[in-house]
XYZ file of C-alpha atoms in Angstrom:
188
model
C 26.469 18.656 -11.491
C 23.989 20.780 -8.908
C 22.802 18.746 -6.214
C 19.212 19.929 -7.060
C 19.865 18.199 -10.111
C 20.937 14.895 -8.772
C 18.105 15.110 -6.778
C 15.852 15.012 -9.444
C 17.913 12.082 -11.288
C 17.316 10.128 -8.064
C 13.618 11.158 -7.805
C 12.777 10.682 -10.887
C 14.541 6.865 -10.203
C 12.855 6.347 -6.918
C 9.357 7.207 -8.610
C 9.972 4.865 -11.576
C 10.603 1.728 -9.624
C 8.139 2.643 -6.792
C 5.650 3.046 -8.963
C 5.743 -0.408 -10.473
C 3.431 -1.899 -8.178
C 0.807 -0.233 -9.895
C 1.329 -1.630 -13.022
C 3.248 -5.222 -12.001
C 0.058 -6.643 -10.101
C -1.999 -6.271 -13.575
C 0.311 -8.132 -15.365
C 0.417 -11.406 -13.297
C -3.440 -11.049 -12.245
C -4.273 -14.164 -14.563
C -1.668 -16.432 -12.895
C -2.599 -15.077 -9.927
C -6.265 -16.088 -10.845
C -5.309 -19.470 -11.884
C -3.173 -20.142 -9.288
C -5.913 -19.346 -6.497
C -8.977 -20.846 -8.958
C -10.525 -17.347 -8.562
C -12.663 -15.124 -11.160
C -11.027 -11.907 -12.921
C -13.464 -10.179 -10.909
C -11.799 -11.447 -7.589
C -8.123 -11.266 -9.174
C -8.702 -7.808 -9.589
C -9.008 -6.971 -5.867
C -5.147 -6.930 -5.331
C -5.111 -4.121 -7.876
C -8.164 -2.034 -6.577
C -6.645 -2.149 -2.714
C -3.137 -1.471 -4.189
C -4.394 2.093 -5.795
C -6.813 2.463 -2.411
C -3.445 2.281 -0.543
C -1.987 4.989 -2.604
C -4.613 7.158 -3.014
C -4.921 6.940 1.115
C -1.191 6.840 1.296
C -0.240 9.823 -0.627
C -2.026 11.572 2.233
C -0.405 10.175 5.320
C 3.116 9.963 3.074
C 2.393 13.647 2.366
C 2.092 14.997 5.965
C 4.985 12.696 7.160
C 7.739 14.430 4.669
C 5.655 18.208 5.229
C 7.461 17.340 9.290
C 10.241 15.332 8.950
C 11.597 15.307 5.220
C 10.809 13.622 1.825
C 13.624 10.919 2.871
C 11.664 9.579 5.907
C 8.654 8.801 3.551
C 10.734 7.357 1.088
C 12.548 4.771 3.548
C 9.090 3.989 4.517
C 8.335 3.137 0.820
C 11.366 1.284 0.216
C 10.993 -1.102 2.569
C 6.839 -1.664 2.272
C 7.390 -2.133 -1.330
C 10.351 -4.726 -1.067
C 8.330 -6.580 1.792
C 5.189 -6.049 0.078
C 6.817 -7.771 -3.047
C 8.292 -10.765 -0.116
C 5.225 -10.999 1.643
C 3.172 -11.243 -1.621
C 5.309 -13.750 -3.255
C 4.692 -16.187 -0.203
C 1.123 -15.436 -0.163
C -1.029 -18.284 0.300
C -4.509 -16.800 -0.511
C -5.731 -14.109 -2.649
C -6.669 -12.325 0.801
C -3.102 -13.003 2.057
C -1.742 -11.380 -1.838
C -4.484 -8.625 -1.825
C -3.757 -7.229 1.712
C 0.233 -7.228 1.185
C -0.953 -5.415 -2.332
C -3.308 -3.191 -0.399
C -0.726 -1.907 2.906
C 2.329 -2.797 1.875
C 2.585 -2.100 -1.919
C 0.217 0.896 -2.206
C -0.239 2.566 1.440
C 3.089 2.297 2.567
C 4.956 1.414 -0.765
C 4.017 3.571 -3.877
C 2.155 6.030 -2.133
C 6.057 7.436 -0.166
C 7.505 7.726 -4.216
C 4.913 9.908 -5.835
C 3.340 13.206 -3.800
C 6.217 13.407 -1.577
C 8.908 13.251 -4.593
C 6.742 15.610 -6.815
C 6.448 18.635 -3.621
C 10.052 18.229 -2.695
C 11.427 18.541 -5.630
C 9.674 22.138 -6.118
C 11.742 23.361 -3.428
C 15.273 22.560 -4.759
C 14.428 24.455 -8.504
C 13.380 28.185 -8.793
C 13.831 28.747 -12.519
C 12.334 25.778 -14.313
C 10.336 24.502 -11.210
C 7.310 23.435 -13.431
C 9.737 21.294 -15.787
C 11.561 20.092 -12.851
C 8.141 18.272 -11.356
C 7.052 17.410 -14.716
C 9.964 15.477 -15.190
C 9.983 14.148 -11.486
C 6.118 13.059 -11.929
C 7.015 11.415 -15.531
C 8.501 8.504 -13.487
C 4.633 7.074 -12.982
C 4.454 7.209 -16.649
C 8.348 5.569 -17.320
C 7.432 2.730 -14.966
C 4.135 2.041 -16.518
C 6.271 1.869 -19.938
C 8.833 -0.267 -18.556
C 7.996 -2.587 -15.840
C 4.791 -4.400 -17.506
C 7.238 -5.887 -20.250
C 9.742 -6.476 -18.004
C 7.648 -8.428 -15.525
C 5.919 -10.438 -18.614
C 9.142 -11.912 -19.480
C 10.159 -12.748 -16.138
C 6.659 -14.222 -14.872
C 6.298 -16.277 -17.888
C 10.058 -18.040 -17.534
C 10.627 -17.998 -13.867
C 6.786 -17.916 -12.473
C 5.079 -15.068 -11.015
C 6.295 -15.814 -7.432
C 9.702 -15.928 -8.514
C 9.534 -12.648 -10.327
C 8.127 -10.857 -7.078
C 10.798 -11.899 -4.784
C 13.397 -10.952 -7.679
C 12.063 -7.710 -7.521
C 12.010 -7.078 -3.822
C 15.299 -7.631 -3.880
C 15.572 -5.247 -6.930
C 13.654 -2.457 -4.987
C 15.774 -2.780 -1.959
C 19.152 -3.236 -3.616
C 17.813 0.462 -5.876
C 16.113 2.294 -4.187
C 18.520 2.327 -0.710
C 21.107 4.185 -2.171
C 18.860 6.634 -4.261
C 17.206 7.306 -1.113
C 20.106 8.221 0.299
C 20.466 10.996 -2.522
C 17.270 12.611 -1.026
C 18.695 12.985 2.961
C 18.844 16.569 2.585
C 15.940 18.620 3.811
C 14.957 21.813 1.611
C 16.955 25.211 1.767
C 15.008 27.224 4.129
């Protein structure tokens, strides 16, 4: 198998479980709002400072792999989503959950799998470059598919605190090794 090819296996499986915090924080927002005795409007502030954090994240993740390499960005993101996910499951407020949503989980979490992944991966195809970052970009969509069911199940047997430290430990125990996948910078 081409190593540009294995690189966009390991993309496409770095952007599907980085991307979950997107979607995971939506599912649990009415424990999360029962738990803390809060209105849906206030449960929802985890969610809007998660995709703040990425939207403001993609930028600095961005200029970070531009100098140094995707793989720097995505180390970053690795470990801000699996302590994001730590820090959140021990959180004590809903300003305690909502910042650990806001840095952790979308700046420096989700934010190092998506624009980074999707530019380098343009550099490793030359014939089928548009398929290649369709298919690398389609890992937003796979975890939106995937991760809300999975996280339902889990919540509702285990708890919703339970479920987030499972799935730091998940995201650490994943993504390190696909991350390693992505070490190489770009042919020149």
């Amino acid at each position: 198998m081409p190593y540009s090819v294995l690189r966009l296996i390991a993309a496409v499986g770095l952007m599907t479980i980085g991307s979950g915090a997107m979607y995971i924080v939506v599912v649990v927002l009415p424990m999360v709002q029962e738990e803390f005795g809060i209105d849906r409007a206030g449960a929802s502030l985890p969610y809007t400072l998660t995709m703040l954090g990425f939207g403001f994240g993609g930028i600095l993740m961005g200029r970070l792999a531009d100098r140094f390499g995707v793989f720097w960005p995505v180390l970053i993101g690795v470990f801000g989503l699996s302590s994001g996910y730590w820090i959140a499951a021990q959180a004590g407020s809903l300003m305690s959950f909502a910042i650990a949503h806001g840095l952790l989980l979308g700046l420096a979490g989700s934010s190092a799998t998506f624009a980074p992944l999707v530019a380098d991966i343009s550099f490793w195809f030359e014939r089928r470059r548009g398929i290649a970052v369709a298919i690398v970009a389609s890992g937003n969509y796979i975890a939106g598919a995937i991760w809300p069911p999975i996280m339902q199940h889990f919540s509702a047997t285990y708890g919703w605190r339970a479920t987030y430290s499972g799935f730091a430990l998940f995201t650490l125990l994943t993504m390190l090794p696909l991350a390693t996948l992505v070490l190489r910078r770009p042919p020149a």
